[in-house]
Coordinates of C-alpha atoms and ligand atoms in Angstrom, one line a residue:
M11 CA -16.2 26.3 -8.6
K12 CA -14.9 23.3 -6.8
R13 CA -16.4 21.9 -3.6
K14 CA -15.0 23.4 -0.5
D15 CA -16.1 20.8 2.0
Y16 CA -13.9 18.0 0.8
I17 CA -11.7 16.1 3.3
S18 CA -8.0 16.7 3.7
W19 CA -5.4 14.0 3.0
D20 CA -4.8 13.6 6.7
E21 CA -8.5 13.2 7.4
Y22 CA -8.8 10.7 4.6
F23 CA -5.9 8.5 5.7
M24 CA -6.7 8.7 9.4
G25 CA -10.3 7.9 8.4
V26 CA -9.0 4.8 6.6
A27 CA -6.9 3.8 9.6
I28 CA -10.0 4.1 11.9
L29 CA -12.1 2.2 9.5
A30 CA -9.6 -0.6 9.4
S31 CA -9.7 -0.7 13.2
K32 CA -13.3 -1.6 13.1
R33 CA -12.3 -5.0 11.7
S34 CA -10.5 -5.8 15.0
K35 CA -12.1 -8.6 17.1
D36 CA -10.3 -7.3 20.3
P37 CA -13.0 -6.5 22.8
N38 CA -10.9 -3.9 24.6
T39 CA -8.6 -2.2 22.0
Q40 CA -9.2 -1.6 18.3
V41 CA -6.3 0.0 16.4
G42 CA -6.0 0.6 12.7
A43 CA -3.1 1.8 10.5
C44 CA -2.7 3.1 7.0
I45 CA 0.6 3.5 5.1
V46 CA 0.8 6.1 2.3
D47 CA 3.5 7.1 -0.2
N48 CA 4.6 10.5 -1.2
N49 CA 2.0 10.7 -3.9
N50 CA -0.7 10.1 -1.3
I51 CA -1.4 6.6 -2.6
I52 CA -2.3 4.0 0.0
L53 CA 0.3 1.2 0.1
S54 CA -1.2 -0.9 2.9
T55 CA -3.6 -1.1 5.9
G56 CA -3.7 -3.2 9.0
Y57 CA -5.5 -3.6 12.3
N58 CA -4.7 -5.5 15.5
G59 CA -5.4 -9.2 15.2
F60 CA -4.1 -12.7 15.3
P61 CA -1.8 -14.2 12.5
F62 CA -3.3 -16.1 9.6
G63 CA -4.6 -19.5 10.7
C64 CA -4.9 -18.5 14.3
S65 CA -8.7 -18.4 14.8
D66 CA -10.3 -15.4 16.5
D67 CA -12.6 -17.9 18.2
D68 CA -9.8 -20.3 19.5
Y69 CA -7.2 -17.9 20.7
P70 CA -7.6 -15.8 23.9
W71 CA -8.6 -12.1 23.8
C72 CA -8.1 -11.7 27.6
R73 CA -5.5 -9.4 29.1
D74 CA -5.0 -11.2 32.4
G75 CA -4.2 -14.8 33.4
E76 CA -1.7 -17.4 32.1
D77 CA -2.7 -17.3 28.4
T78 CA -3.3 -13.7 27.2
K79 CA -3.7 -12.0 23.8
Y80 CA -0.3 -10.4 24.2
S81 CA 1.4 -13.6 23.1
Y82 CA -0.4 -13.8 19.8
V83 CA -1.8 -10.5 18.6
V84 CA -0.1 -8.6 15.8
H85 CA -0.4 -4.8 16.2
A86 CA -2.0 -2.7 13.5
E87 CA 1.2 -1.0 12.5
L88 CA 3.2 -4.3 12.1
N89 CA 0.2 -5.8 10.2
A90 CA 0.2 -2.9 7.8
I91 CA 3.9 -3.2 7.2
L92 CA 3.7 -6.9 6.7
N93 CA 0.5 -6.5 4.5
A94 CA 2.6 -4.3 2.2
R95 CA 4.2 -7.6 1.1
G96 CA 7.6 -6.2 0.4
K97 CA 6.6 -2.9 -1.2
N98 CA 9.1 -0.1 -0.7
L99 CA 8.0 1.9 2.3
K100 CA 11.0 4.2 2.3
G101 CA 9.8 7.7 2.9
A102 CA 6.2 6.6 3.5
R103 CA 3.8 8.0 6.1
L104 CA 2.0 5.8 8.6
Y105 CA -1.3 6.9 10.0
V106 CA -2.4 5.1 13.2
D107 CA -5.0 6.0 15.8
L108 CA -2.9 5.0 18.9
F109 CA 0.8 6.0 19.2
P110 CA 3.0 3.0 18.2
C111 CA 4.5 0.8 20.9
N112 CA 8.3 0.0 21.0
E113 CA 8.0 -3.2 19.0
C114 CA 6.1 -1.5 16.2
A115 CA 8.6 1.4 16.4
K116 CA 11.4 -1.0 15.5
A117 CA 9.5 -2.3 12.5
I118 CA 8.5 1.3 11.4
I119 CA 12.2 2.3 11.6
Q120 CA 13.5 -0.7 9.8
S121 CA 10.9 -0.5 7.0
G122 CA 12.1 3.1 6.2
I123 CA 8.8 4.8 7.1
A124 CA 9.6 8.5 7.5
E125 CA 6.7 9.9 9.4
V126 CA 4.1 8.7 11.9
V127 CA 0.8 10.6 12.2
Y128 CA -1.2 9.5 15.3
L129 CA -4.5 10.4 16.8
Y130 CA -4.0 9.9 20.5
D131 CA -1.2 8.9 22.9
K132 CA -3.1 7.1 25.7
Y133 CA -0.1 5.3 27.1
A134 CA 2.4 8.2 26.9
D135 CA 3.8 7.4 30.3
S136 CA 4.4 3.7 29.7
A137 CA 7.8 2.2 29.3
A138 CA 6.9 0.9 25.9
T139 CA 5.9 4.4 24.6
V140 CA 8.9 6.1 26.1
A141 CA 11.2 3.6 24.4
S142 CA 9.2 3.9 21.2
K143 CA 9.7 7.7 21.1
R144 CA 13.4 7.4 22.0
M145 CA 14.0 5.1 19.1
L146 CA 11.8 7.0 16.6
Q147 CA 13.6 10.2 17.5
S148 CA 17.1 8.6 17.2
A149 CA 16.2 7.2 13.8
G150 CA 14.8 10.5 12.5
V151 CA 11.2 9.3 12.1
A152 CA 9.0 12.4 12.5
C153 CA 5.9 12.0 14.8
R154 CA 3.0 14.3 14.4
K155 CA -0.3 14.5 16.2
F156 CA -3.3 14.5 13.9
T157 CA -5.3 17.6 13.9
S158 CA -8.6 18.5 12.2
D159 CA -11.3 21.1 12.5
K160 CA -13.8 18.3 12.2
K161 CA -14.8 16.1 15.2
S162 CA -16.1 13.3 13.0
L163 CA -16.8 12.0 9.6
S164 CA -19.8 9.8 8.8
I165 CA -20.3 7.0 6.2
D166 CA -23.8 6.2 5.0
F167 CA -24.7 3.0 3.3
E168 CA -28.1 4.4 2.3
K169 CA -28.4 7.4 0.1
Ligands
ZN226 ZN1 2.7 -2.1 18.6

Protein backbone atom coordinates (compact mmCIF):
# COMPACT_ATOMS: atom_id res chain seq x y z
CA MET A 1 0.00 0.00 0.00
CA LYS A 2 1.41 3.36 -0.99
CA ARG A 3 1.67 6.32 1.36
CA LYS A 4 -1.41 8.51 1.48
CA ASP A 5 0.07 11.66 3.01
CA TYR A 6 2.37 12.58 0.12
CA ILE A 7 2.16 16.17 -1.15
CA SER A 8 0.43 17.13 -4.40
CA TRP A 9 2.29 18.56 -7.39
CA ASP A 10 0.80 21.96 -6.64
CA GLU A 11 1.95 21.79 -3.03
CA TYR A 12 5.40 20.65 -4.11
CA PHE A 13 5.95 23.43 -6.65
CA MET A 14 4.38 26.19 -4.56
CA GLY A 15 6.58 24.92 -1.73
CA VAL A 16 9.65 25.28 -3.97
CA ALA A 17 8.56 28.82 -4.91
CA ILE A 18 8.15 29.76 -1.25
CA LEU A 19 11.49 28.18 -0.38
CA ALA A 20 13.15 30.24 -3.14
CA SER A 21 11.55 33.38 -1.68
CA LYS A 22 13.47 32.77 1.53
CA ARG A 23 16.68 33.63 -0.37
CA SER A 24 15.46 37.21 -0.91
CA LYS A 25 17.30 39.97 0.93
CA ASP A 26 14.36 42.37 0.60
CA PRO A 27 13.34 43.39 4.12
CA ASN A 28 9.71 44.02 3.12
CA THR A 29 8.72 41.63 0.35
CA GLN A 30 9.98 38.12 -0.36
CA VAL A 31 8.60 36.48 -3.50
CA GLY A 32 9.62 33.20 -5.11
CA ALA A 33 8.76 31.54 -8.41
CA CYS A 34 9.09 28.06 -9.86
CA ILE A 35 8.59 27.13 -13.53
CA VAL A 36 7.53 23.58 -14.36
CA ASP A 37 7.00 21.72 -17.63
CA ASN A 38 4.14 19.43 -18.63
CA ASN A 39 5.96 16.43 -17.18
CA ASN A 40 6.17 18.15 -13.79
CA ILE A 41 9.89 18.71 -14.14
CA ILE A 42 11.24 21.92 -12.65
CA LEU A 43 12.77 24.12 -15.35
CA SER A 44 13.79 27.09 -13.23
CA THR A 45 13.34 29.02 -10.02
CA GLY A 46 13.82 32.64 -9.01
CA TYR A 47 13.27 35.19 -6.27
CA ASN A 48 13.27 38.96 -6.08
CA GLY A 49 16.77 40.39 -5.98
CA PHE A 50 19.32 42.60 -7.68
CA PRO A 51 21.09 41.62 -10.92
CA PHE A 52 24.44 39.81 -10.85
CA GLY A 53 27.23 42.11 -9.75
CA CYS A 54 24.89 44.54 -7.98
CA SER A 55 25.66 43.93 -4.34
CA ASP A 56 22.85 43.42 -1.83
CA ASP A 57 24.96 45.50 0.54
CA ASP A 58 25.59 48.44 -1.81
CA TYR A 59 22.22 48.88 -3.52
CA PRO A 60 19.20 50.33 -1.70
CA TRP A 61 16.39 48.19 -0.29
CA CYS A 62 14.26 51.21 0.69
CA ARG A 63 10.85 51.92 -0.86
CA ASP A 64 10.85 55.70 -0.44
CA GLY A 65 13.23 58.52 -1.32
CA GLU A 66 15.31 59.37 -4.35
CA ASP A 67 17.07 56.04 -4.79
CA THR A 68 14.77 53.09 -4.19
CA LYS A 69 14.89 49.34 -4.79
CA TYR A 70 12.36 49.68 -7.61
CA SER A 71 15.03 50.89 -10.04
CA TYR A 72 17.16 47.79 -9.51
CA VAL A 73 15.25 44.78 -8.28
CA VAL A 74 14.43 41.88 -10.61
CA HIS A 75 11.14 40.26 -9.68
CA ALA A 76 10.96 36.54 -8.91
CA GLU A 77 9.02 35.66 -12.05
CA LEU A 78 11.39 37.49 -14.40
CA ASN A 79 14.39 35.99 -12.59
CA ALA A 80 12.91 32.51 -13.00
CA ILE A 81 12.35 33.13 -16.72
CA LEU A 82 15.88 34.48 -17.17
CA ASN A 83 17.40 31.72 -15.01
CA ALA A 84 15.89 29.20 -17.43
CA ARG A 85 18.68 30.39 -19.78
CA GLY A 86 16.80 29.96 -23.00
CA LYS A 87 15.03 26.69 -22.21
CA ASN A 88 11.74 26.32 -24.03
CA LEU A 89 9.02 27.54 -21.65
CA LYS A 90 6.14 27.10 -24.10
CA GLY A 91 3.21 25.53 -22.30
CA ALA A 92 4.95 25.66 -18.91
CA ARG A 93 3.35 26.50 -15.57
CA LEU A 94 4.66 29.22 -13.30
CA TYR A 95 4.12 29.01 -9.54
CA VAL A 96 4.54 32.24 -7.62
CA ASP A 97 3.35 33.31 -4.20
CA LEU A 98 2.32 36.86 -5.17
CA PHE A 99 0.22 37.52 -8.31
CA PRO A 100 2.55 38.80 -11.08
CA CYS A 101 2.86 42.52 -11.83
CA ASN A 102 2.34 43.94 -15.32
CA GLU A 103 6.05 43.88 -16.18
CA CYS A 104 6.37 40.21 -15.25
CA ALA A 105 3.12 39.48 -17.09
CA LYS A 106 4.76 40.75 -20.30
CA ALA A 107 7.70 38.39 -19.80
CA ILE A 108 5.40 35.49 -18.87
CA ILE A 109 3.37 35.98 -22.05
CA GLN A 110 6.38 36.40 -24.33
CA SER A 111 8.10 33.32 -22.92
CA GLY A 112 5.11 31.11 -23.79
CA ILE A 113 4.17 30.17 -20.22
CA ALA A 114 0.59 28.85 -20.36
CA GLU A 115 -0.53 28.98 -16.73
CA VAL A 116 0.16 31.01 -13.60
CA VAL A 117 -0.60 29.47 -10.20
CA TYR A 118 -0.48 32.05 -7.44
CA LEU A 119 -0.90 31.96 -3.67
CA TYR A 120 -2.22 35.43 -2.91
CA ASP A 121 -3.24 38.59 -4.74
CA LYS A 122 -2.40 41.31 -2.24
CA TYR A 123 -2.35 44.18 -4.76
CA ALA A 124 -5.44 43.16 -6.76
CA ASP A 125 -6.67 46.75 -6.90
CA SER A 126 -3.39 48.27 -8.09
CA ALA A 127 -3.01 49.54 -11.65
CA ALA A 128 -0.12 47.13 -12.20
CA THR A 129 -2.18 44.08 -11.26
CA VAL A 130 -5.23 45.21 -13.23
CA ALA A 131 -3.01 45.70 -16.31
CA SER A 132 -1.33 42.36 -15.65
CA LYS A 133 -4.66 40.49 -15.57
CA ARG A 134 -5.85 42.27 -18.70
CA MET A 135 -2.75 41.22 -20.66
CA LEU A 136 -2.67 37.66 -19.30
CA GLN A 137 -6.32 37.20 -20.22
CA SER A 138 -5.86 38.63 -23.74
CA ALA A 139 -2.89 36.35 -24.29
CA GLY A 140 -4.76 33.28 -23.06
CA VAL A 141 -2.55 32.63 -20.04
CA ALA A 142 -4.64 30.79 -17.45
CA CYS A 143 -4.46 32.10 -13.88
CA ARG A 144 -5.41 29.90 -10.97
CA LYS A 145 -5.35 30.52 -7.23
CA PHE A 146 -3.45 27.83 -5.34
CA THR A 147 -5.57 25.67 -3.07
CA SER A 148 -4.62 23.02 -0.57
CA ASP A 149 -6.21 21.32 2.39
CA LYS A 150 -2.92 21.90 4.23
CA LYS A 151 -2.08 25.14 6.00
CA SER A 152 1.66 24.51 6.04
CA LEU A 153 4.46 22.12 5.25
CA SER A 154 7.56 21.87 7.39
CA ILE A 155 11.15 21.04 6.58
CA ASP A 156 13.39 19.55 9.26
CA PHE A 157 17.17 19.51 9.05
CA GLU A 158 17.39 17.16 12.00
CA LYS A 159 15.88 13.71 11.92
ZN1 LIG B 1 6.83 41.60 -11.36
